[in-house]
Amino acid sequence: RSAVQERWKASDRGVVVATIAFGMGIDKADVRYVYHYNLPKSLESYSQEIGRAGRDGEGSVVEVLACAADVPTLENFAYGDTPTAESVTNLLRELFSLGDEFDVSYYELSAAHDIRILVARTLLCYLELLGYLEGGTPFYSSYRFQPRVSSAEILLHFEGERRTFLENVLRHAVKAKTWFSLDAEHASRALGCPRDRIVRALDYLGEQQWLELKAEGVRQRYRRLRPPEDLSALAAKLHARTLQREKSEIDRLHQVLDLVRHDGCQVAALGAHFAETRDEPCGHCSWCLGGRKPVSVPHRSEPPIDPILWQRAATLRSEYASVFRDPRVLARFLSGVSSPALVRAKLTRHDLFGALANVPFARIHQRASAEP
């Protein structure tokens, strides 16, 4: 990636095909063209992404290859982030059973409750904003290291209690092929010493170049400020927030399509979205250059749900009843949207995964909800 980036930055005619993550922080003043192969997910994203072009003040071209058939796939990103009501409730039950001070792994919470990691983090942020939790300093729970010299050579640099302590720490490391792993919390309890001392010792060995050290397994510290008076009501409130966020994301996506089809100066319409007014049409957008006529983007035709495919899905649903308890999970599966529970059950490898990716998620969810 770095080599491609540098070649492109140094060129006055280079073309790079990449995701939006590429180039967002690159300061290349003479970008002449920005083409979106798919619709941007929002007007805010679109504005920022086309802002890569023409930073030297010279004219540039930005175009979107707008296609309504892209919409279901982009919508699925939003639908896939919304957890089920049961998942939110179970997450809260775990969090408020952990005592006044506790630490958690976002990854473990995600896997345990079938909630995407970013969404699990967001829910914990909501609990902080609502005054139920207070976040602390994160820490690493485990370390991996690869020795550059033998343990015997390392121990030659220490004497007495420090040597004994370090010898005991290294004994708690578990070897794989070439790397050792060490659970700092487990070693701390086994040795009866502060976890921080073990971490400082590993850091020192790394600084001395006696081993290559990698910290892993970030855990988040929290302090419970108050328990919820009604956990079910709190869960319902948080779930409602995720549904509102989903609706907002879908609306923002459709605002992009509305801009493409806008019957008026598109530059003026984009500026108006950000509360900037323009007295005259720009003269260079698609509407202005196209004879002041709106761009035609045909509405997508929604394919029917094949009855044989749906019957197969119903059979699979009964076979994996514990996974597909909520119709939203079945809708995710048929739309090709992964989740921790689907991965754990190896259902993302099933031939029905994504079989209805071209059908709107809402339609699949509605039908899955209507049938037991």
PDB file of N, CA and C in Angstrom, residues 113-201:
ATOM      1  N   HIS A 113     -22.606 -11.751  22.394  1.00  0.00           N
ATOM      2  CA  HIS A 113     -23.970 -11.217  22.252  1.00  0.00           C
ATOM      3  C   HIS A 113     -24.369 -10.912  20.814  1.00  0.00           C
ATOM      4  N   ASP A 114     -23.576 -11.351  19.853  1.00  0.00           N
ATOM      5  CA  ASP A 114     -23.883 -11.168  18.430  1.00  0.00           C
ATOM      6  C   ASP A 114     -24.116  -9.700  18.094  1.00  0.00           C
ATOM      7  N   ILE A 115     -23.191  -8.869  18.567  1.00  0.00           N
ATOM      8  CA  ILE A 115     -23.230  -7.432  18.300  1.00  0.00           C
ATOM      9  C   ILE A 115     -21.886  -7.045  17.708  1.00  0.00           C
ATOM     10  N   ARG A 116     -21.883  -6.326  16.619  1.00  0.00           N
ATOM     11  CA  ARG A 116     -20.624  -5.917  16.018  1.00  0.00           C
ATOM     12  C   ARG A 116     -19.808  -5.079  16.999  1.00  0.00           C
ATOM     13  N   ILE A 117     -18.493  -5.190  16.893  1.00  0.00           N
ATOM     14  CA  ILE A 117     -17.602  -4.568  17.875  1.00  0.00           C
ATOM     15  C   ILE A 117     -17.848  -3.070  17.997  1.00  0.00           C
ATOM     16  N   LEU A 118     -17.935  -2.368  16.867  1.00  0.00           N
ATOM     17  CA  LEU A 118     -18.143  -0.925  16.912  1.00  0.00           C
ATOM     18  C   LEU A 118     -19.472  -0.587  17.584  1.00  0.00           C
ATOM     19  N   VAL A 119     -20.484  -1.412  17.355  1.00  0.00           N
ATOM     20  CA  VAL A 119     -21.802  -1.172  17.960  1.00  0.00           C
ATOM     21  C   VAL A 119     -21.741  -1.428  19.472  1.00  0.00           C
ATOM     22  N   ALA A 120     -21.022  -2.480  19.882  1.00  0.00           N
ATOM     23  CA  ALA A 120     -20.858  -2.746  21.315  1.00  0.00           C
ATOM     24  C   ALA A 120     -20.186  -1.559  22.003  1.00  0.00           C
ATOM     25  N   ARG A 121     -19.169  -0.994  21.360  1.00  0.00           N
ATOM     26  CA  ARG A 121     -18.491   0.191  21.911  1.00  0.00           C
ATOM     27  C   ARG A 121     -19.464   1.365  22.022  1.00  0.00           C
ATOM     28  N   THR A 122     -20.289   1.529  20.986  1.00  0.00           N
ATOM     29  CA  THR A 122     -21.258   2.633  20.989  1.00  0.00           C
ATOM     30  C   THR A 122     -22.257   2.481  22.126  1.00  0.00           C
ATOM     31  N   LEU A 123     -22.732   1.262  22.360  1.00  0.00           N
ATOM     32  CA  LEU A 123     -23.693   1.030  23.442  1.00  0.00           C
ATOM     33  C   LEU A 123     -23.069   1.348  24.799  1.00  0.00           C
ATOM     34  N   LEU A 124     -21.807   1.015  24.978  1.00  0.00           N
ATOM     35  CA  LEU A 124     -21.133   1.347  26.231  1.00  0.00           C
ATOM     36  C   LEU A 124     -20.952   2.860  26.366  1.00  0.00           C
ATOM     37  N   CYS A 125     -20.728   3.532  25.255  1.00  0.00           N
ATOM     38  CA  CYS A 125     -20.655   5.003  25.276  1.00  0.00           C
ATOM     39  C   CYS A 125     -21.988   5.605  25.696  1.00  0.00           C
ATOM     40  N   TYR A 126     -23.092   5.042  25.196  1.00  0.00           N
ATOM     41  CA  TYR A 126     -24.418   5.499  25.604  1.00  0.00           C
ATOM     42  C   TYR A 126     -24.583   5.366  27.115  1.00  0.00           C
ATOM     43  N   LEU A 127     -24.124   4.231  27.661  1.00  0.00           N
ATOM     44  CA  LEU A 127     -24.263   4.003  29.106  1.00  0.00           C
ATOM     45  C   LEU A 127     -23.428   5.012  29.899  1.00  0.00           C
ATOM     46  N   GLU A 128     -22.296   5.425  29.340  1.00  0.00           N
ATOM     47  CA  GLU A 128     -21.504   6.470  29.999  1.00  0.00           C
ATOM     48  C   GLU A 128     -22.231   7.814  29.941  1.00  0.00           C
ATOM     49  N   LEU A 129     -22.766   8.150  28.785  1.00  0.00           N
ATOM     50  CA  LEU A 129     -23.468   9.429  28.627  1.00  0.00           C
ATOM     51  C   LEU A 129     -24.710   9.505  29.505  1.00  0.00           C
ATOM     52  N   LEU A 130     -25.334   8.346  29.742  1.00  0.00           N
ATOM     53  CA  LEU A 130     -26.540   8.305  30.569  1.00  0.00           C
ATOM     54  C   LEU A 130     -26.221   8.220  32.062  1.00  0.00           C
ATOM     55  N   GLY A 131     -24.929   8.165  32.402  1.00  0.00           N
ATOM     56  CA  GLY A 131     -24.529   8.207  33.799  1.00  0.00           C
ATOM     57  C   GLY A 131     -24.549   6.873  34.527  1.00  0.00           C
ATOM     58  N   TYR A 132     -24.530   5.775  33.773  1.00  0.00           N
ATOM     59  CA  TYR A 132     -24.521   4.457  34.422  1.00  0.00           C
ATOM     60  C   TYR A 132     -23.103   3.926  34.625  1.00  0.00           C
ATOM     61  N   LEU A 133     -22.205   4.266  33.701  1.00  0.00           N
ATOM     62  CA  LEU A 133     -20.837   3.763  33.758  1.00  0.00           C
ATOM     63  C   LEU A 133     -19.852   4.904  33.590  1.00  0.00           C
ATOM     64  N   GLU A 134     -18.641   4.659  34.054  1.00  0.00           N
ATOM     65  CA  GLU A 134     -17.537   5.595  33.834  1.00  0.00           C
ATOM     66  C   GLU A 134     -16.350   4.809  33.305  1.00  0.00           C
ATOM     67  N   GLY A 135     -15.840   5.197  32.144  1.00  0.00           N
ATOM     68  CA  GLY A 135     -14.731   4.480  31.534  1.00  0.00           C
ATOM     69  C   GLY A 135     -13.399   4.829  32.162  1.00  0.00           C
ATOM     70  N   GLY A 136     -12.504   3.858  32.165  1.00  0.00           N
ATOM     71  CA  GLY A 136     -11.158   4.063  32.701  1.00  0.00           C
ATOM     72  C   GLY A 136     -10.115   3.880  31.614  1.00  0.00           C
ATOM     73  N   THR A 137      -8.870   3.676  32.023  1.00  0.00           N
ATOM     74  CA  THR A 137      -7.760   3.531  31.079  1.00  0.00           C
ATOM     75  C   THR A 137      -7.700   2.106  30.553  1.00  0.00           C
ATOM     76  N   PRO A 138      -7.711   1.905  29.242  1.00  0.00           N
ATOM     77  CA  PRO A 138      -7.605   0.549  28.687  1.00  0.00           C
ATOM     78  C   PRO A 138      -6.237  -0.059  28.990  1.00  0.00           C
ATOM     79  N   PHE A 139      -6.171  -1.376  28.928  1.00  0.00           N
ATOM     80  CA  PHE A 139      -4.889  -2.051  29.119  1.00  0.00           C
ATOM     81  C   PHE A 139      -4.852  -3.304  28.258  1.00  0.00           C
ATOM     82  N   TYR A 140      -3.636  -3.801  28.021  1.00  0.00           N
ATOM     83  CA  TYR A 140      -3.466  -5.030  27.254  1.00  0.00           C
ATOM     84  C   TYR A 140      -3.490  -6.216  28.199  1.00  0.00           C
ATOM     85  N   SER A 141      -4.219  -7.248  27.827  1.00  0.00           N
ATOM     86  CA  SER A 141      -4.334  -8.420  28.702  1.00  0.00           C
ATOM     87  C   SER A 141      -3.300  -9.487  28.378  1.00  0.00           C
ATOM     88  N   SER A 142      -2.778  -9.478  27.162  1.00  0.00           N
ATOM     89  CA  SER A 142      -1.834 -10.525  26.795  1.00  0.00           C
ATOM     90  C   SER A 142      -0.716  -9.952  25.926  1.00  0.00           C
ATOM     91  N   TYR A 143       0.371 -10.694  25.895  1.00  0.00           N
ATOM     92  CA  TYR A 143       1.544 -10.270  25.133  1.00  0.00           C
ATOM     93  C   TYR A 143       2.103 -11.461  24.356  1.00  0.00           C
ATOM     94  N   ARG A 144       2.617 -11.155  23.179  1.00  0.00           N
ATOM     95  CA  ARG A 144       3.348 -12.161  22.407  1.00  0.00           C
ATOM     96  C   ARG A 144       4.774 -11.661  22.227  1.00  0.00           C
ATOM     97  N   PHE A 145       5.723 -12.582  22.303  1.00  0.00           N
ATOM     98  CA  PHE A 145       7.097 -12.166  22.072  1.00  0.00           C
ATOM     99  C   PHE A 145       7.890 -13.281  21.384  1.00  0.00           C
ATOM    100  N   GLN A 146       8.897 -12.842  20.665  1.00  0.00           N
ATOM    101  CA  GLN A 146       9.799 -13.745  19.962  1.00  0.00           C
ATOM    102  C   GLN A 146      11.220 -13.436  20.436  1.00  0.00           C
ATOM    103  N   PRO A 147      11.839 -14.368  21.150  1.00  0.00           N
ATOM    104  CA  PRO A 147      13.186 -14.100  21.688  1.00  0.00           C
ATOM    105  C   PRO A 147      14.215 -13.888  20.589  1.00  0.00           C
ATOM    106  N   ARG A 148      15.099 -12.908  20.803  1.00  0.00           N
ATOM    107  CA  ARG A 148      16.218 -12.685  19.890  1.00  0.00           C
ATOM    108  C   ARG A 148      17.499 -13.276  20.456  1.00  0.00           C
ATOM    109  N   VAL A 149      17.475 -13.541  21.752  1.00  0.00           N
ATOM    110  CA  VAL A 149      18.559 -14.276  22.423  1.00  0.00           C
ATOM    111  C   VAL A 149      17.894 -15.297  23.329  1.00  0.00           C
ATOM    112  N   SER A 150      18.629 -16.233  23.816  1.00  0.00           N
ATOM    113  CA  SER A 150      18.059 -17.287  24.667  1.00  0.00           C
ATOM    114  C   SER A 150      17.686 -16.736  26.038  1.00  0.00           C
ATOM    115  N   SER A 151      16.804 -17.469  26.743  1.00  0.00           N
ATOM    116  CA  SER A 151      16.409 -17.076  28.102  1.00  0.00           C
ATOM    117  C   SER A 151      17.621 -17.032  29.022  1.00  0.00           C
ATOM    118  N   ALA A 152      18.520 -18.000  28.838  1.00  0.00           N
ATOM    119  CA  ALA A 152      19.723 -18.038  29.682  1.00  0.00           C
ATOM    120  C   ALA A 152      20.553 -16.767  29.515  1.00  0.00           C
ATOM    121  N   GLU A 153      20.673 -16.297  28.271  1.00  0.00           N
ATOM    122  CA  GLU A 153      21.437 -15.068  28.029  1.00  0.00           C
ATOM    123  C   GLU A 153      20.748 -13.860  28.645  1.00  0.00           C
ATOM    124  N   ILE A 154      19.427 -13.832  28.602  1.00  0.00           N
ATOM    125  CA  ILE A 154      18.688 -12.718  29.206  1.00  0.00           C
ATOM    126  C   ILE A 154      18.904 -12.708  30.714  1.00  0.00           C
ATOM    127  N   LEU A 155      18.805 -13.879  31.339  1.00  0.00           N
ATOM    128  CA  LEU A 155      18.884 -13.962  32.806  1.00  0.00           C
ATOM    129  C   LEU A 155      20.285 -13.630  33.326  1.00  0.00           C
ATOM    130  N   LEU A 156      21.303 -13.739  32.464  1.00  0.00           N
ATOM    131  CA  LEU A 156      22.662 -13.395  32.894  1.00  0.00           C
ATOM    132  C   LEU A 156      22.784 -11.924  33.290  1.00  0.00           C
ATOM    133  N   HIS A 157      21.843 -11.079  32.815  1.00  0.00           N
ATOM    134  CA  HIS A 157      21.905  -9.647  33.110  1.00  0.00           C
ATOM    135  C   HIS A 157      21.257  -9.293  34.451  1.00  0.00           C
ATOM    136  N   PHE A 158      20.735 -10.286  35.174  1.00  0.00           N
ATOM    137  CA  PHE A 158      19.999 -10.016  36.422  1.00  0.00           C
ATOM    138  C   PHE A 158      20.525 -10.894  37.548  1.00  0.00           C
ATOM    139  N   GLU A 159      20.290 -10.425  38.766  1.00  0.00           N
ATOM    140  CA  GLU A 159      20.737 -11.169  39.945  1.00  0.00           C
ATOM    141  C   GLU A 159      19.633 -11.199  40.994  1.00  0.00           C
ATOM    142  N   GLY A 160      19.765 -12.131  41.916  1.00  0.00           N
ATOM    143  CA  GLY A 160      18.897 -12.184  43.085  1.00  0.00           C
ATOM    144  C   GLY A 160      17.414 -12.283  42.762  1.00  0.00           C
ATOM    145  N   GLU A 161      16.627 -11.479  43.493  1.00  0.00           N
ATOM    146  CA  GLU A 161      15.163 -11.551  43.377  1.00  0.00           C
ATOM    147  C   GLU A 161      14.690 -11.162  41.981  1.00  0.00           C
ATOM    148  N   ARG A 162      15.347 -10.203  41.347  1.00  0.00           N
ATOM    149  CA  ARG A 162      14.947  -9.771  40.006  1.00  0.00           C
ATOM    150  C   ARG A 162      15.121 -10.914  39.010  1.00  0.00           C
ATOM    151  N   ARG A 163      16.214 -11.668  39.157  1.00  0.00           N
ATOM    152  CA  ARG A 163      16.449 -12.802  38.265  1.00  0.00           C
ATOM    153  C   ARG A 163      15.394 -13.872  38.489  1.00  0.00           C
ATOM    154  N   THR A 164      15.103 -14.161  39.752  1.00  0.00           N
ATOM    155  CA  THR A 164      14.083 -15.184  40.076  1.00  0.00           C
ATOM    156  C   THR A 164      12.721 -14.768  39.541  1.00  0.00           C
ATOM    157  N   PHE A 165      12.386 -13.499  39.749  1.00  0.00           N
ATOM    158  CA  PHE A 165      11.095 -12.991  39.277  1.00  0.00           C
ATOM    159  C   PHE A 165      10.979 -13.147  37.759  1.00  0.00           C
ATOM    160  N   LEU A 166      12.006 -12.714  37.020  1.00  0.00           N
ATOM    161  CA  LEU A 166      11.961 -12.767  35.563  1.00  0.00           C
ATOM    162  C   LEU A 166      11.936 -14.211  35.065  1.00  0.00           C
ATOM    163  N   GLU A 167      12.652 -15.087  35.747  1.00  0.00           N
ATOM    164  CA  GLU A 167      12.653 -16.501  35.371  1.00  0.00           C
ATOM    165  C   GLU A 167      11.244 -17.086  35.503  1.00  0.00           C
ATOM    166  N   ASN A 168      10.565 -16.717  36.591  1.00  0.00           N
ATOM    167  CA  ASN A 168       9.197 -17.218  36.812  1.00  0.00           C
ATOM    168  C   ASN A 168       8.223 -16.659  35.765  1.00  0.00           C
ATOM    169  N   VAL A 169       8.408 -15.401  35.400  1.00  0.00           N
ATOM    170  CA  VAL A 169       7.540 -14.798  34.374  1.00  0.00           C
ATOM    171  C   VAL A 169       7.698 -15.544  33.055  1.00  0.00           C
ATOM    172  N   LEU A 170       8.948 -15.779  32.637  1.00  0.00           N
ATOM    173  CA  LEU A 170       9.199 -16.443  31.361  1.00  0.00           C
ATOM    174  C   LEU A 170       8.675 -17.870  31.355  1.00  0.00           C
ATOM    175  N   ARG A 171       8.638 -18.510  32.509  1.00  0.00           N
ATOM    176  CA  ARG A 171       8.114 -19.873  32.583  1.00  0.00           C
ATOM    177  C   ARG A 171       6.612 -19.935  32.321  1.00  0.00           C
ATOM    178  N   HIS A 172       5.920 -18.824  32.556  1.00  0.00           N
ATOM    179  CA  HIS A 172       4.473 -18.790  32.332  1.00  0.00           C
ATOM    180  C   HIS A 172       4.112 -18.524  30.871  1.00  0.00           C
ATOM    181  N   ALA A 173       5.112 -18.276  30.049  1.00  0.00           N
ATOM    182  CA  ALA A 173       4.853 -18.045  28.631  1.00  0.00           C
ATOM    183  C   ALA A 173       4.641 -19.387  27.924  1.00  0.00           C
ATOM    184  N   VAL A 174       3.695 -19.403  27.016  1.00  0.00           N
ATOM    185  CA  VAL A 174       3.367 -20.617  26.262  1.00  0.00           C
ATOM    186  C   VAL A 174       3.901 -20.464  24.840  1.00  0.00           C
ATOM    187  N   LYS A 175       4.656 -21.450  24.377  1.00  0.00           N
ATOM    188  CA  LYS A 175       5.285 -21.349  23.070  1.00  0.00           C
ATOM    189  C   LYS A 175       4.416 -21.958  21.976  1.00  0.00           C
ATOM    190  N   ALA A 176       4.322 -21.243  20.864  1.00  0.00           N
ATOM    191  CA  ALA A 176       3.722 -21.789  19.652  1.00  0.00           C
ATOM    192  C   ALA A 176       4.888 -22.211  18.749  1.00  0.00           C
ATOM    193  N   LYS A 177       4.823 -21.888  17.455  1.00  0.00           N
ATOM    194  CA  LYS A 177       5.930 -22.264  16.579  1.00  0.00           C
ATOM    195  C   LYS A 177       7.173 -21.444  16.882  1.00  0.00           C
ATOM    196  N   THR A 178       7.052 -20.144  16.764  1.00  0.00           N
ATOM    197  CA  THR A 178       8.212 -19.265  17.000  1.00  0.00           C
ATOM    198  C   THR A 178       7.909 -18.181  18.032  1.00  0.00           C
ATOM    199  N   TRP A 179       6.631 -17.949  18.305  1.00  0.00           N
ATOM    200  CA  TRP A 179       6.242 -16.904  19.241  1.00  0.00           C
ATOM    201  C   TRP A 179       5.763 -17.498  20.563  1.00  0.00           C
ATOM    202  N   PHE A 180       6.054 -16.770  21.639  1.00  0.00           N
ATOM    203  CA  PHE A 180       5.536 -17.121  22.954  1.00  0.00           C
ATOM    204  C   PHE A 180       4.368 -16.191  23.278  1.00  0.00           C
ATOM    205  N   SER A 181       3.393 -16.685  24.019  1.00  0.00           N
ATOM    206  CA  SER A 181       2.286 -15.846  24.473  1.00  0.00           C
ATOM    207  C   SER A 181       2.225 -15.879  25.986  1.00  0.00           C
ATOM    208  N   LEU A 182       1.845 -14.735  26.568  1.00  0.00           N
ATOM    209  CA  LEU A 182       1.785 -14.620  28.024  1.00  0.00           C
ATOM    210  C   LEU A 182       0.543 -13.842  28.424  1.00  0.00           C
ATOM    211  N   ASP A 183      -0.291 -14.464  29.244  1.00  0.00           N
ATOM    212  CA  ASP A 183      -1.460 -13.802  29.810  1.00  0.00           C
ATOM    213  C   ASP A 183      -1.004 -13.083  31.071  1.00  0.00           C
ATOM    214  N   ALA A 184      -0.900 -11.773  30.995  1.00  0.00           N
ATOM    215  CA  ALA A 184      -0.343 -10.992  32.105  1.00  0.00           C
ATOM    216  C   ALA A 184      -1.195 -11.117  33.373  1.00  0.00           C
ATOM    217  N   GLU A 185      -2.509 -11.137  33.220  1.00  0.00           N
ATOM    218  CA  GLU A 185      -3.392 -11.234  34.384  1.00  0.00           C
ATOM    219  C   GLU A 185      -3.237 -12.589  35.064  1.00  0.00           C
ATOM    220  N   HIS A 186      -3.195 -13.649  34.266  1.00  0.00           N
ATOM    221  CA  HIS A 186      -3.030 -15.002  34.810  1.00  0.00           C
ATOM    222  C   HIS A 186      -1.674 -15.136  35.516  1.00  0.00           C
ATOM    223  N   ALA A 187      -0.621 -14.622  34.885  1.00  0.00           N
ATOM    224  CA  ALA A 187       0.705 -14.697  35.493  1.00  0.00           C
ATOM    225  C   ALA A 187       0.752 -13.896  36.790  1.00  0.00           C
ATOM    226  N   SER A 188       0.069 -12.757  36.810  1.00  0.00           N
ATOM    227  CA  SER A 188       0.035 -11.928  38.011  1.00  0.00           C
ATOM    228  C   SER A 188      -0.575 -12.681  39.189  1.00  0.00           C
ATOM    229  N   ARG A 189      -1.691 -13.356  38.923  1.00  0.00           N
ATOM    230  CA  ARG A 189      -2.338 -14.122  40.003  1.00  0.00           C
ATOM    231  C   ARG A 189      -1.488 -15.303  40.432  1.00  0.00           C
ATOM    232  N   ALA A 190      -0.880 -15.983  39.473  1.00  0.00           N
ATOM    233  CA  ALA A 190      -0.079 -17.166  39.790  1.00  0.00           C
ATOM    234  C   ALA A 190       1.172 -16.809  40.584  1.00  0.00           C
ATOM    235  N   LEU A 191       1.776 -15.673  40.263  1.00  0.00           N
ATOM    236  CA  LEU A 191       3.029 -15.277  40.927  1.00  0.00           C
ATOM    237  C   LEU A 191       2.799 -14.403  42.150  1.00  0.00           C
ATOM    238  N   GLY A 192       1.551 -13.949  42.323  1.00  0.00           N
ATOM    239  CA  GLY A 192       1.250 -13.095  43.479  1.00  0.00           C
ATOM    240  C   GLY A 192       1.958 -11.766  43.429  1.00  0.00           C
ATOM    241  N   CYS A 193       2.041 -11.185  42.226  1.00  0.00           N
ATOM    242  CA  CYS A 193       2.723  -9.901  42.078  1.00  0.00           C
ATOM    243  C   CYS A 193       1.855  -8.970  41.239  1.00  0.00           C
ATOM    244  N   PRO A 194       2.089  -7.679  41.328  1.00  0.00           N
ATOM    245  CA  PRO A 194       1.291  -6.745  40.533  1.00  0.00           C
ATOM    246  C   PRO A 194       1.450  -6.990  39.034  1.00  0.00           C
ATOM    247  N   ARG A 195       0.349  -6.889  38.316  1.00  0.00           N
ATOM    248  CA  ARG A 195       0.375  -7.059  36.864  1.00  0.00           C
ATOM    249  C   ARG A 195       1.304  -6.036  36.211  1.00  0.00           C
ATOM    250  N   ASP A 196       1.310  -4.807  36.732  1.00  0.00           N
ATOM    251  CA  ASP A 196       2.139  -3.744  36.157  1.00  0.00           C
ATOM    252  C   ASP A 196       3.618  -4.096  36.179  1.00  0.00           C
ATOM    253  N   ARG A 197       4.032  -4.849  37.206  1.00  0.00           N
ATOM    254  CA  ARG A 197       5.452  -5.201  37.277  1.00  0.00           C
ATOM    255  C   ARG A 197       5.815  -6.150  36.130  1.00  0.00           C
ATOM    256  N   ILE A 198       4.919  -7.080  35.822  1.00  0.00           N
ATOM    257  CA  ILE A 198       5.163  -8.017  34.718  1.00  0.00           C
ATOM    258  C   ILE A 198       5.239  -7.261  33.398  1.00  0.00           C
ATOM    259  N   VAL A 199       4.334  -6.311  33.211  1.00  0.00           N
ATOM    260  CA  VAL A 199       4.302  -5.532  31.971  1.00  0.00           C
ATOM    261  C   VAL A 199       5.578  -4.706  31.841  1.00  0.00           C
ATOM    262  N   ARG A 200       5.993  -4.072  32.947  1.00  0.00           N
ATOM    263  CA  ARG A 200       7.216  -3.270  32.903  1.00  0.00           C
ATOM    264  C   ARG A 200       8.425  -4.137  32.560  1.00  0.00           C
ATOM    265  N   ALA A 201       8.451  -5.353  33.097  1.00  0.00           N
ATOM    266  CA  ALA A 201       9.573  -6.253  32.825  1.00  0.00           C
ATOM    267  C   ALA A 201       9.618  -6.628  31.344  1.00  0.00           C
TER     268      ALA A 201
END
